């Protein structure tokens, strides 16, 4: 005989019950089948609500009762033909009349006792099992209804009764050994005491009912039918990449169910475990899917970690004090006090110094535990040998579970390292000697991030997901998004990086999509987005609290640069082509670097110098390997190089500048480039990355623009000034041409001093043949003394800048 249990979602309505019937038909063709059913989804909660209202003298309990009645009658009417409804509906109303009397009693006395509550809440299963059996019979199944109160006997611990297995097993053996029906429908959750009083087996007790009966009759298998396809590697509602575990051991299933895997009620396994009866968890709505098989041993080739689970709403209770050290019986007293207060402990850890004991309890029990412990150790606290109890709220437990974990070294290190990299603070740790479970207490707001981080670490074949929050979708931003879309599949296959753009923002709108924005349609989506704002954008990023988060700044905005501190403080990496932060006052530059190290959040700005050229990265590697920079000479402005390469006696200076701007080689305000401030920032950044403390005010700037151009306040006025001063720029060109030199805007750093300015470059100089928008950097070091290390290539343009930003993101992915 097989035992099948169907949960509340499986029997929530007529449509679902029809699916249950199909499953039962297929099962009963092969052998006798016992069906254990829960109350219709949500009905038990409604019964509890009605009870509490009635006991509070609130007549709204009648409305809840009316809703319960309507739901059951409607379901019966939808399942059973009109010719056969009268008897069924009459029985339903008769039972509901009794239920109404019980609720009226609670209303009259203004109290709900555990005994009365058990009688009331059991009606959910009693009604659902009756209706389902009647439906089966009318559909031609050889089916009978059996009240589980006649089969399962308990003590009188109302609310969560303890089963009398000796009597229960005898009753089950006698009944199921003689029943001739092919299908037996039994209500879950309800039982009765030796005196015949209705009791319940606790929330989730329908699973337990099924296991008790399966063990009593030595069933071939116990099938738990629910709304998911088995026990998952993590909660699929929180971890989209989670998948069903095909095969798992009893011990692993117990650990996972204890730590929040809602698909299975923790005590369920106990009755079938000793008899080795397999449990199969299946999906009522996808019956052909494999599900999860639970047996004595799992697949020997299985992963070390089989699942990741969690428990929410946890509080830590800590008892500390010097008077605990070396004193026998402290722990015994501690747990006795909690036991007498009926506080269940879900997590325990104690320091080897014996100076403290720390436990985790349900948050609802935290105040009760504090009061009991403070009273229990009142004497020691008066003597100041033990401190008053400390309670920490708003916590949760995450746990790695697996039978094979003990055979694999370094799992705990990988767990804590992955969480640490994502700024998930661990408050307490517990690991048993069996090494089947490693548990950590964390902030409840970090649960989703922690679960996804751990799932990525242990289940996703080392594919690392990067979540990008992108600000700025102009020339550079648009090219950047196009490159991500083009390379996504390659990166996932070759580099094991899954890059998702979670947010986009321009100066007007912003959009967020936790599952990733469709980059083929991002412009339309952004146009339809909500009003943007730096604070609102940051708040949303923080609220999502995603693992491996990266803030990408494609702007040249100072206000945006001032927000980097917020992101780094929250362990959110920053990648930027915006030079303002790295060239800001030295104190701020160092502060951002320190935040990056402190919170393990990379702060990368390779594109600040040379766009996509690996200038800063090369410089970092030189310094890290012990080399020392003695001198830097560079042409660092692709826009200025483009301008002076194209400016001659046949062109006007302002036309060349306009062409550079149109090609995307300059900043939106070209004065930033032509004034030298952009090059000053770049040489400043290189000097700082070389290890020197320097600010931009210390850099000598030999400006070539007339003062009139420097004093303009708009792009339009700037261009007008260039036209007006045509003779000035023609003279600059003619002076260089007369010496057979070319004009290059050069930056130099030597002996702790930096300067920038327009220079005449002779033919024998490395800068002379620098074409187009190219940059060139000469690094003179203690190792490169006679011939400098040269980096040369395109130093401006949206494409190469976007590729540099992309490269920084890949660096973080490989971090």
mmCIF file of N, CA, C and O in Angstrom, residues 245-279:
data_model
loop_
_atom_site.group_PDB
_atom_site.id
_atom_site.type_symbol
_atom_site.label_atom_id
_atom_site.label_comp_id
_atom_site.label_asym_id
_atom_site.label_seq_id
_atom_site.Cartn_x
_atom_site.Cartn_y
_atom_site.Cartn_z
ATOM 1 N N UNK A 245 16.449 18.962 -5.663
ATOM 2 C CA UNK A 245 17.482 17.961 -5.368
ATOM 3 C C UNK A 245 16.896 16.587 -5.679
ATOM 4 O O UNK A 245 15.904 16.177 -5.071
ATOM 5 N N UNK A 246 17.446 15.833 -6.616
ATOM 6 C CA UNK A 246 16.837 14.559 -7.005
ATOM 7 C C UNK A 246 16.807 13.517 -5.877
ATOM 8 O O UNK A 246 15.831 12.785 -5.733
ATOM 9 N N UNK A 247 17.887 13.463 -5.081
ATOM 10 C CA UNK A 247 18.005 12.404 -4.078
ATOM 11 C C UNK A 247 18.702 12.957 -2.843
ATOM 12 O O UNK A 247 19.722 13.634 -2.947
ATOM 13 N N UNK A 248 18.141 12.674 -1.696
ATOM 14 C CA UNK A 248 18.669 13.237 -0.462
ATOM 15 C C UNK A 248 18.448 12.239 0.665
ATOM 16 O O UNK A 248 17.549 11.388 0.591
ATOM 17 N N UNK A 249 19.279 12.311 1.695
ATOM 18 C CA UNK A 249 19.143 11.372 2.812
ATOM 19 C C UNK A 249 18.135 11.896 3.836
ATOM 20 O O UNK A 249 17.798 13.072 3.849
ATOM 21 N N UNK A 250 17.684 10.979 4.706
ATOM 22 C CA UNK A 250 16.764 11.389 5.773
ATOM 23 C C UNK A 250 17.386 12.503 6.615
ATOM 24 O O UNK A 250 16.732 13.490 6.959
ATOM 25 N N UNK A 251 18.686 12.306 6.958
ATOM 26 C CA UNK A 251 19.338 13.278 7.843
ATOM 27 C C UNK A 251 19.431 14.655 7.186
ATOM 28 O O UNK A 251 19.198 15.693 7.811
ATOM 29 N N UNK A 252 19.770 14.667 5.890
ATOM 30 C CA UNK A 252 19.858 15.940 5.185
ATOM 31 C C UNK A 252 18.475 16.609 5.104
ATOM 32 O O UNK A 252 18.351 17.814 5.283
ATOM 33 N N UNK A 253 17.463 15.795 4.838
ATOM 34 C CA UNK A 253 16.100 16.335 4.740
ATOM 35 C C UNK A 253 15.649 16.909 6.084
ATOM 36 O O UNK A 253 14.994 17.955 6.136
ATOM 37 N N UNK A 254 16.008 16.223 7.176
ATOM 38 C CA UNK A 254 15.634 16.721 8.500
ATOM 39 C C UNK A 254 16.319 18.053 8.790
ATOM 40 O O UNK A 254 15.708 18.982 9.326
ATOM 41 N N UNK A 255 17.600 18.143 8.424
ATOM 42 C CA UNK A 255 18.326 19.398 8.641
ATOM 43 C C UNK A 255 17.695 20.533 7.831
ATOM 44 O O UNK A 255 17.472 21.631 8.346
ATOM 45 N N UNK A 256 17.407 20.249 6.562
ATOM 46 C CA UNK A 256 16.835 21.289 5.706
ATOM 47 C C UNK A 256 15.443 21.688 6.170
ATOM 48 O O UNK A 256 15.084 22.870 6.155
ATOM 49 N N UNK A 257 14.636 20.703 6.575
ATOM 50 C CA UNK A 257 13.279 21.022 7.013
ATOM 51 C C UNK A 257 13.299 21.788 8.334
ATOM 52 O O UNK A 257 12.498 22.693 8.557
ATOM 53 N N UNK A 258 14.258 21.438 9.206
ATOM 54 C CA UNK A 258 14.385 22.172 10.471
ATOM 55 C C UNK A 258 14.764 23.617 10.212
ATOM 56 O O UNK A 258 14.285 24.540 10.867
ATOM 57 N N UNK A 259 15.635 23.817 9.201
ATOM 58 C CA UNK A 259 16.100 25.168 8.892
ATOM 59 C C UNK A 259 15.301 25.807 7.775
ATOM 60 O O UNK A 259 15.839 26.417 6.871
ATOM 61 N N UNK A 260 13.995 25.629 7.830
ATOM 62 C CA UNK A 260 13.130 26.470 7.029
ATOM 63 C C UNK A 260 12.636 25.933 5.715
ATOM 64 O O UNK A 260 11.925 26.626 5.004
ATOM 65 N N UNK A 261 13.015 24.710 5.296
ATOM 66 C CA UNK A 261 12.499 24.167 4.040
ATOM 67 C C UNK A 261 11.035 23.794 4.253
ATOM 68 O O UNK A 261 10.715 22.730 4.767
ATOM 69 N N UNK A 262 10.117 24.667 3.879
ATOM 70 C CA UNK A 262 8.701 24.554 4.224
ATOM 71 C C UNK A 262 8.007 23.376 3.562
ATOM 72 O O UNK A 262 6.891 23.024 3.935
ATOM 73 N N UNK A 263 8.648 22.781 2.567
ATOM 74 C CA UNK A 263 7.991 21.707 1.832
ATOM 75 C C UNK A 263 7.804 20.460 2.689
ATOM 76 O O UNK A 263 6.992 19.598 2.383
ATOM 77 N N UNK A 264 8.524 20.369 3.784
ATOM 78 C CA UNK A 264 8.445 19.183 4.637
ATOM 79 C C UNK A 264 8.432 19.605 6.101
ATOM 80 O O UNK A 264 9.264 20.388 6.543
ATOM 81 N N UNK A 265 7.465 19.054 6.839
ATOM 82 C CA UNK A 265 7.343 19.358 8.271
ATOM 83 C C UNK A 265 8.373 18.516 9.033
ATOM 84 O O UNK A 265 8.431 17.296 8.866
ATOM 85 N N UNK A 266 9.249 19.124 9.877
ATOM 86 C CA UNK A 266 10.383 18.425 10.472
ATOM 87 C C UNK A 266 10.090 17.072 11.119
ATOM 88 O O UNK A 266 10.814 16.104 10.864
ATOM 89 N N UNK A 267 9.012 16.909 11.956
ATOM 90 C CA UNK A 267 8.827 15.600 12.591
ATOM 91 C C UNK A 267 8.402 14.489 11.629
ATOM 92 O O UNK A 267 8.396 13.312 11.999
ATOM 93 N N UNK A 268 8.045 14.852 10.389
ATOM 94 C CA UNK A 268 7.498 13.885 9.446
ATOM 95 C C UNK A 268 8.410 12.684 9.258
ATOM 96 O O UNK A 268 7.964 11.538 9.161
ATOM 97 N N UNK A 269 9.688 12.934 9.159
ATOM 98 C CA UNK A 269 10.632 11.878 8.799
ATOM 99 C C UNK A 269 10.772 10.831 9.894
ATOM 100 O O UNK A 269 11.028 9.665 9.618
ATOM 101 N N UNK A 270 10.586 11.232 11.142
ATOM 102 C CA UNK A 270 10.904 10.343 12.259
ATOM 103 C C UNK A 270 10.180 8.994 12.214
ATOM 104 O O UNK A 270 10.824 7.946 12.381
ATOM 105 N N UNK A 271 8.876 8.929 11.982
ATOM 106 C CA UNK A 271 8.220 7.616 11.990
ATOM 107 C C UNK A 271 8.686 6.676 10.885
ATOM 108 O O UNK A 271 8.721 5.452 11.083
ATOM 109 N N UNK A 272 9.029 7.251 9.692
ATOM 110 C CA UNK A 272 9.408 6.382 8.578
ATOM 111 C C UNK A 272 10.898 6.086 8.550
ATOM 112 O O UNK A 272 11.337 5.135 7.891
ATOM 113 N N UNK A 273 11.691 6.891 9.259
ATOM 114 C CA UNK A 273 13.144 6.731 9.208
ATOM 115 C C UNK A 273 13.589 5.365 9.692
ATOM 116 O O UNK A 273 14.368 4.676 9.037
ATOM 117 N N UNK A 274 13.085 4.925 10.851
ATOM 118 C CA UNK A 274 13.531 3.655 11.425
ATOM 119 C C UNK A 274 13.152 2.452 10.550
ATOM 120 O O UNK A 274 13.823 1.425 10.582
ATOM 121 N N UNK A 275 12.104 2.614 9.750
ATOM 122 C CA UNK A 275 11.670 1.506 8.898
ATOM 123 C C UNK A 275 12.199 1.623 7.467
ATOM 124 O O UNK A 275 11.921 0.763 6.630
ATOM 125 N N UNK A 276 12.927 2.687 7.206
ATOM 126 C CA UNK A 276 13.529 2.840 5.883
ATOM 127 C C UNK A 276 12.526 3.043 4.766
ATOM 128 O O UNK A 276 12.804 2.703 3.604
ATOM 129 N N UNK A 277 11.370 3.591 5.083
ATOM 130 C CA UNK A 277 10.351 3.833 4.054
ATOM 131 C C UNK A 277 10.726 5.101 3.290
ATOM 132 O O UNK A 277 10.891 6.165 3.879
ATOM 133 N N UNK A 278 10.887 5.018 1.974
ATOM 134 C CA UNK A 278 11.273 6.211 1.213
ATOM 135 C C UNK A 278 10.164 7.254 1.178
ATOM 136 O O UNK A 278 8.980 6.922 1.172
ATOM 137 N N UNK A 279 10.577 8.511 1.156
ATOM 138 C CA UNK A 279 9.639 9.628 1.006
ATOM 139 C C UNK A 279 9.913 10.274 -0.348
ATOM 140 O O UNK A 279 11.057 10.565 -0.693
#
